[in-house]
mmCIF file of C-alpha atoms and ligand atoms in Angstrom:
data_model
loop_
_atom_site.group_PDB
_atom_site.id
_atom_site.type_symbol
_atom_site.label_atom_id
_atom_site.label_comp_id
_atom_site.label_asym_id
_atom_site.label_seq_id
_atom_site.Cartn_x
_atom_site.Cartn_y
_atom_site.Cartn_z
ATOM 1 C CA LEU C 1 -10.965 5.860 4.019
ATOM 2 C CA ARG C 2 -7.913 5.629 1.695
ATOM 3 C CA LEU C 3 -7.394 2.738 -0.710
ATOM 4 C CA PHE C 4 -4.331 1.841 -2.787
ATOM 5 C CA LEU C 5 -4.027 -0.596 -5.704
ATOM 6 C CA ASP C 6 -1.117 -2.905 -4.922
ATOM 7 C CA THR C 7 0.391 -3.882 -8.259
ATOM 8 C CA ALA C 8 2.959 -2.746 -10.846
ATOM 9 C CA GLU C 9 0.827 -4.015 -13.732
ATOM 10 C CA GLU C 10 -0.178 -0.973 -15.781
ATOM 11 C CA ALA C 11 -3.119 -2.876 -17.282
ATOM 12 C CA ALA C 12 -4.570 -3.201 -13.777
ATOM 13 C CA TRP C 13 -4.042 0.494 -13.229
ATOM 14 C CA ARG C 14 -5.894 1.278 -16.484
ATOM 15 C CA ALA C 15 -8.726 -1.020 -15.378
ATOM 16 C CA TRP C 16 -9.071 0.373 -11.865
ATOM 17 C CA LEU C 17 -7.708 3.900 -11.436
ATOM 18 C CA PRO C 18 -10.458 5.571 -13.525
ATOM 19 C CA SER C 19 -12.976 4.002 -11.087
ATOM 20 C CA GLY C 20 -12.052 6.722 -8.590
ATOM 21 C CA LEU C 21 -11.884 4.067 -5.849
ATOM 22 C CA PHE C 22 -8.152 4.414 -5.278
ATOM 23 C CA HIS C 23 -6.054 7.211 -3.780
ATOM 24 C CA GLY C 24 -2.975 5.767 -5.459
ATOM 25 C CA VAL C 25 -0.870 2.715 -6.178
ATOM 26 C CA THR C 26 1.769 0.835 -4.196
ATOM 27 C CA THR C 27 4.645 -1.170 -5.618
ATOM 28 C CA ASN C 28 7.698 -3.009 -4.333
ATOM 29 C CA PRO C 29 10.558 -5.023 -5.913
ATOM 30 C CA THR C 30 8.505 -8.251 -5.745
ATOM 31 C CA LEU C 31 5.580 -6.665 -7.588
ATOM 32 C CA LEU C 32 7.941 -5.135 -10.154
ATOM 33 C CA ALA C 33 9.523 -8.540 -10.752
ATOM 34 C CA ALA C 34 6.046 -10.079 -11.102
ATOM 35 C CA ALA C 35 5.282 -7.434 -13.733
ATOM 36 C CA ARG C 36 8.629 -8.267 -15.416
ATOM 37 C CA LYS C 37 9.917 -4.746 -14.762
ATOM 38 C CA PRO C 38 13.372 -3.810 -13.388
ATOM 39 C CA CYS C 39 13.592 -2.235 -9.940
ATOM 40 C CA SER C 40 15.264 0.996 -11.067
ATOM 41 C CA VAL C 41 14.674 4.722 -10.750
ATOM 42 C CA GLY C 42 14.130 4.895 -14.502
ATOM 43 C CA GLU C 43 11.434 2.229 -14.478
ATOM 44 C CA ILE C 44 9.694 3.766 -11.488
ATOM 45 C CA GLU C 45 9.790 7.150 -13.244
ATOM 46 C CA LEU C 46 7.898 5.559 -16.159
ATOM 47 C CA LEU C 47 5.437 3.915 -13.753
ATOM 48 C CA ALA C 48 4.888 7.215 -11.941
ATOM 49 C CA SER C 49 4.077 8.964 -15.198
ATOM 50 C CA ALA C 50 1.562 6.235 -16.100
ATOM 51 C CA ALA C 51 -0.021 6.166 -12.643
ATOM 52 C CA PHE C 52 -0.384 9.942 -12.327
ATOM 53 C CA GLY C 53 -1.694 10.093 -15.906
ATOM 54 C CA LEU C 54 -4.440 7.684 -14.832
ATOM 55 C CA GLY C 55 -5.427 9.767 -11.818
ATOM 56 C CA ALA C 56 -3.338 8.322 -8.966
ATOM 57 C CA GLN C 57 -2.603 10.912 -6.268
ATOM 58 C CA GLU C 58 0.316 8.906 -4.859
ATOM 59 C CA LEU C 59 2.727 6.280 -6.157
ATOM 60 C CA GLN C 60 4.387 4.358 -3.315
ATOM 61 C CA ALA C 61 7.690 2.906 -4.549
ATOM 62 C CA GLN C 62 10.090 0.906 -2.386
ATOM 63 C CA SER C 63 13.733 1.883 -2.004
ATOM 64 C CA TRP C 64 16.397 -0.861 -2.027
ATOM 65 C CA GLY C 65 19.866 -1.517 -0.639
ATOM 66 C CA ARG C 66 21.548 -3.319 2.239
ATOM 67 C CA THR C 67 22.876 -0.228 3.976
ATOM 68 C CA ALA C 68 21.181 2.880 5.364
ATOM 69 C CA LYS C 69 23.204 4.929 2.885
ATOM 70 C CA ALA C 70 21.970 2.915 -0.113
ATOM 71 C CA LEU C 71 18.366 2.956 1.101
ATOM 72 C CA TYR C 72 18.618 6.727 1.561
ATOM 73 C CA THR C 73 20.329 7.382 -1.787
ATOM 74 C CA ASN C 74 17.854 5.284 -3.776
ATOM 75 C CA GLY C 75 14.946 6.711 -1.776
ATOM 76 C CA ARG C 76 16.175 10.234 -2.471
ATOM 77 C CA ALA C 77 16.283 9.463 -6.193
ATOM 78 C CA LEU C 78 12.726 8.049 -6.106
ATOM 79 C CA ALA C 79 11.439 11.106 -4.246
ATOM 80 C CA ALA C 80 13.051 13.374 -6.849
ATOM 81 C CA ILE C 81 10.817 11.852 -9.549
ATOM 82 C CA ASP C 82 7.707 13.650 -8.320
ATOM 83 C CA ASP C 83 6.281 15.129 -5.111
ATOM 84 C CA ARG C 84 3.537 12.504 -5.322
ATOM 85 C CA VAL C 85 6.041 9.643 -4.930
ATOM 86 C CA VAL C 86 6.057 8.156 -1.428
ATOM 87 C CA VAL C 87 9.175 6.133 -0.588
ATOM 88 C CA LYS C 88 8.700 2.740 1.071
ATOM 89 C CA VAL C 89 11.454 1.531 3.385
ATOM 90 C CA PRO C 90 11.596 -1.730 5.410
ATOM 91 C CA ILE C 91 11.277 -1.181 9.183
ATOM 92 C CA THR C 92 14.824 -2.361 9.897
ATOM 93 C CA ARG C 93 17.503 -0.321 11.745
ATOM 94 C CA GLU C 94 19.015 0.553 8.362
ATOM 95 C CA GLY C 95 15.601 1.453 7.017
ATOM 96 C CA ALA C 96 14.838 3.651 10.015
ATOM 97 C CA GLU C 97 18.126 5.540 9.592
ATOM 98 C CA ALA C 98 17.416 6.143 5.900
ATOM 99 C CA ALA C 99 13.790 7.068 6.634
ATOM 100 C CA ALA C 100 14.786 9.596 9.301
ATOM 101 C CA ARG C 101 16.974 11.446 6.773
ATOM 102 C CA LEU C 102 14.320 11.316 4.046
ATOM 103 C CA ILE C 103 11.571 12.528 6.403
ATOM 104 C CA ALA C 104 13.794 15.348 7.670
ATOM 105 C CA GLU C 105 14.100 16.435 4.029
ATOM 106 C CA GLY C 106 10.330 16.480 3.639
ATOM 107 C CA VAL C 107 9.958 13.170 1.782
ATOM 108 C CA GLY C 108 6.809 11.114 2.441
ATOM 109 C CA VAL C 109 7.829 7.695 3.759
ATOM 110 C CA THR C 110 6.016 4.393 4.343
ATOM 111 C CA MET C 111 7.682 1.995 6.793
ATOM 112 C CA THR C 112 6.954 -1.464 5.362
ATOM 113 C CA ALA C 113 7.492 -5.173 6.100
ATOM 114 C CA VAL C 114 5.792 -4.557 9.455
ATOM 115 C CA TYR C 115 4.700 -7.619 11.445
ATOM 116 C CA ALA C 116 4.240 -6.385 15.005
ATOM 117 C CA ALA C 117 2.364 -3.640 16.853
ATOM 118 C CA HIS C 118 5.526 -2.222 18.437
ATOM 119 C CA GLN C 119 6.891 -1.451 14.959
ATOM 120 C CA GLY C 120 3.970 0.939 14.562
ATOM 121 C CA LEU C 121 5.380 2.839 17.508
ATOM 122 C CA SER C 122 8.770 3.072 15.771
ATOM 123 C CA ALA C 123 7.176 4.298 12.537
ATOM 124 C CA ALA C 124 5.179 6.948 14.398
ATOM 125 C CA ALA C 125 8.271 8.080 16.315
ATOM 126 C CA LEU C 126 10.093 8.485 12.980
ATOM 127 C CA GLY C 127 7.230 10.630 11.660
ATOM 128 C CA ALA C 128 6.445 8.242 8.804
ATOM 129 C CA ARG C 129 3.408 9.058 6.706
ATOM 130 C CA TYR C 130 2.325 5.390 6.733
ATOM 131 C CA VAL C 131 3.196 2.146 8.477
ATOM 132 C CA ALA C 132 2.374 -1.015 6.489
ATOM 133 C CA PRO C 133 1.617 -4.192 8.472
ATOM 134 C CA TYR C 134 1.246 -7.365 6.388
ATOM 135 C CA LEU C 135 -1.973 -8.966 7.625
ATOM 136 C CA GLY C 136 -1.898 -12.123 5.490
ATOM 137 C CA ARG C 137 1.769 -12.826 6.145
ATOM 138 C CA MET C 138 1.320 -12.327 9.891
ATOM 139 C CA ASN C 139 -1.407 -14.966 9.805
ATOM 140 C CA ASP C 140 0.755 -17.214 7.584
ATOM 141 C CA ALA C 141 3.410 -17.037 10.316
ATOM 142 C CA GLY C 142 0.886 -18.195 12.910
ATOM 143 C CA ARG C 143 0.325 -14.793 14.479
ATOM 144 C CA ASP C 144 -3.096 -13.181 14.995
ATOM 145 C CA GLY C 145 -2.630 -10.468 12.381
ATOM 146 C CA PHE C 146 -5.975 -8.864 13.071
ATOM 147 C CA ALA C 147 -5.294 -8.537 16.823
ATOM 148 C CA GLU C 148 -1.781 -7.213 16.145
ATOM 149 C CA ILE C 149 -3.084 -4.516 13.802
ATOM 150 C CA VAL C 150 -5.933 -3.558 16.157
ATOM 151 C CA ALA C 151 -3.349 -3.217 18.947
ATOM 152 C CA MET C 152 -1.238 -1.055 16.644
ATOM 153 C CA ALA C 153 -4.256 1.130 15.875
ATOM 154 C CA GLU C 154 -4.959 1.522 19.584
ATOM 155 C CA LEU C 155 -1.393 2.520 20.376
ATOM 156 C CA MET C 156 -1.243 4.954 17.449
ATOM 157 C CA ARG C 157 -4.476 6.617 18.593
ATOM 158 C CA ALA C 158 -3.138 6.874 22.153
ATOM 159 C CA ALA C 159 0.242 8.174 21.001
ATOM 160 C CA GLY C 160 -1.316 10.738 18.646
ATOM 161 C CA GLY C 161 0.615 11.802 15.573
ATOM 162 C CA ALA C 162 -0.236 11.612 11.886
ATOM 163 C CA THR C 163 1.152 8.219 10.871
ATOM 164 C CA ARG C 164 -1.551 6.202 9.109
ATOM 165 C CA ILE C 165 -1.729 2.397 9.286
ATOM 166 C CA LEU C 166 -1.709 1.154 5.669
ATOM 167 C CA VAL C 167 -2.653 -2.507 5.859
ATOM 168 C CA ALA C 168 -1.082 -4.710 3.170
ATOM 169 C CA SER C 169 -1.148 -8.436 2.400
ATOM 170 C CA LEU C 170 -4.966 -8.339 2.277
ATOM 171 C CA ARG C 171 -6.556 -11.344 0.642
ATOM 172 C CA ALA C 172 -10.317 -11.026 1.164
ATOM 173 C CA ALA C 173 -12.908 -8.245 1.323
ATOM 174 C CA ASP C 174 -13.788 -9.405 4.811
ATOM 175 C CA ASP C 175 -10.262 -8.506 5.950
ATOM 176 C CA LEU C 176 -11.048 -4.875 5.144
ATOM 177 C CA VAL C 177 -14.500 -4.994 6.768
ATOM 178 C CA ARG C 178 -13.136 -6.357 10.048
ATOM 179 C CA LEU C 179 -10.286 -3.861 10.215
ATOM 180 C CA ALA C 180 -12.379 -0.875 9.083
ATOM 181 C CA ARG C 181 -14.888 -1.703 11.833
ATOM 182 C CA ALA C 182 -11.945 -1.546 14.258
ATOM 183 C CA GLY C 183 -11.085 1.951 13.053
ATOM 184 C CA VAL C 184 -8.338 1.200 10.525
ATOM 185 C CA ASP C 185 -8.882 3.342 7.414
ATOM 186 C CA THR C 186 -6.067 2.812 4.896
ATOM 187 C CA PHE C 187 -5.546 -0.336 2.827
ATOM 188 C CA THR C 188 -3.596 -1.603 -0.163
ATOM 189 C CA PHE C 189 -4.610 -4.673 -2.138
ATOM 190 C CA GLY C 190 -4.424 -6.208 -5.585
ATOM 191 C CA PRO C 191 -7.019 -6.445 -8.375
ATOM 192 C CA LYS C 192 -8.525 -9.704 -7.035
ATOM 193 C CA VAL C 193 -9.539 -8.054 -3.755
ATOM 194 C CA ALA C 194 -10.701 -4.982 -5.685
ATOM 195 C CA GLU C 195 -13.073 -7.228 -7.638
ATOM 196 C CA ALA C 196 -14.216 -8.832 -4.379
ATOM 197 C CA LEU C 197 -15.235 -5.419 -3.008
ATOM 198 C CA PHE C 198 -18.049 -5.376 -5.566
ATOM 199 C CA ALA C 199 -18.871 -9.078 -5.868
ATOM 200 C CA ASP C 200 -22.179 -10.400 -4.537
ATOM 201 C CA PRO C 201 -24.450 -12.958 -6.247
ATOM 202 C CA LEU C 202 -27.622 -11.085 -5.268
ATOM 203 C CA THR C 203 -26.236 -7.863 -6.740
ATOM 204 C CA ALA C 204 -25.363 -9.670 -9.966
ATOM 205 C CA ALA C 205 -28.883 -11.138 -10.162
ATOM 206 C CA ALA C 206 -30.489 -7.741 -9.486
ATOM 207 C CA ALA C 207 -28.314 -6.051 -12.133
ATOM 208 C CA GLU C 208 -29.286 -8.730 -14.655
ATOM 209 C CA ALA C 209 -32.974 -8.231 -13.800
ATOM 210 C CA PHE C 210 -32.599 -4.473 -14.316
ATOM 211 C CA GLU C 211 -31.006 -5.094 -17.725
ATOM 212 C CA LYS C 212 -33.850 -7.413 -18.775
ATOM 213 C CA ALA C 213 -36.486 -4.927 -17.593
ATOM 214 C CA ALA C 214 -34.727 -2.100 -19.425
ATOM 215 C CA GLU C 215 -34.708 -4.198 -22.593
ATOM 216 C CA GLY C 216 -38.435 -4.904 -22.165
ATOM 217 C CA GLY C 217 -37.717 -8.483 -21.206
HETATM 218 C C1 E4P D 301 3.231 -5.874 0.349
HETATM 219 O O1 E4P D 301 3.801 -4.783 0.085
HETATM 220 C C2 E4P D 301 2.950 -6.807 -0.753
HETATM 221 O O2 E4P D 301 2.880 -6.110 -1.968
HETATM 222 C C3 E4P D 301 1.631 -7.508 -0.607
HETATM 223 O O3 E4P D 301 0.740 -6.752 0.158
HETATM 224 C C4 E4P D 301 1.870 -8.864 -0.022
HETATM 225 O O4 E4P D 301 0.652 -9.572 -0.127
HETATM 226 P P1 E4P D 301 0.713 -11.170 -0.071
HETATM 227 O O5 E4P D 301 1.224 -11.515 1.301
HETATM 228 O O6 E4P D 301 -0.725 -11.638 -0.273
HETATM 229 O O7 E4P D 301 1.648 -11.618 -1.153
#
């Protein structure tokens, strides 16, 4: 099982990375904007230093640009920050062209903005380290995100290869349970879902009872 914390908020990293629950962190331009941080190599270099200092084994940062050349150039600059930086690239034709060059140079790449099982095939053919389907946004669009990701997992198992499905756009702990039961083992989610992975009223009541007993209550 491999979990990632999906945020660019360093306070959330400080709160969660020492827990040992997460393999690393994932970011993208939207999350950087939400954290009021510029999408730049310099900013991501600072984020990488903070994340690795807090125990992250990988920082996944998204490249940007409208052309394959721009996506490659920015991705190359992100990869040069640290070997533990994985470059995220949208699964467009331009993204695939940039990813192919980065992967050929030994850079770890995540193909992102994935909404359909067949895109998992493309990511695996490219030799991507991860392919990131957006469960919640698939469902928002009226698709059966769960079925699409299970189909992707089936095709990836049949095709072989090392590309891992990294499910994003997760909004409830039950999303992870259902997908993990179907054999999916890599997920990225924000602090709210991280909290939900521990939340249970009976657990809270039992913990309170332990505290009272320990205090002689
Ligand atoms: C994907 O990379 C995004 O960071 C995130 O997973 C999207 O989640 P949302 O659809 O709940 O906004």
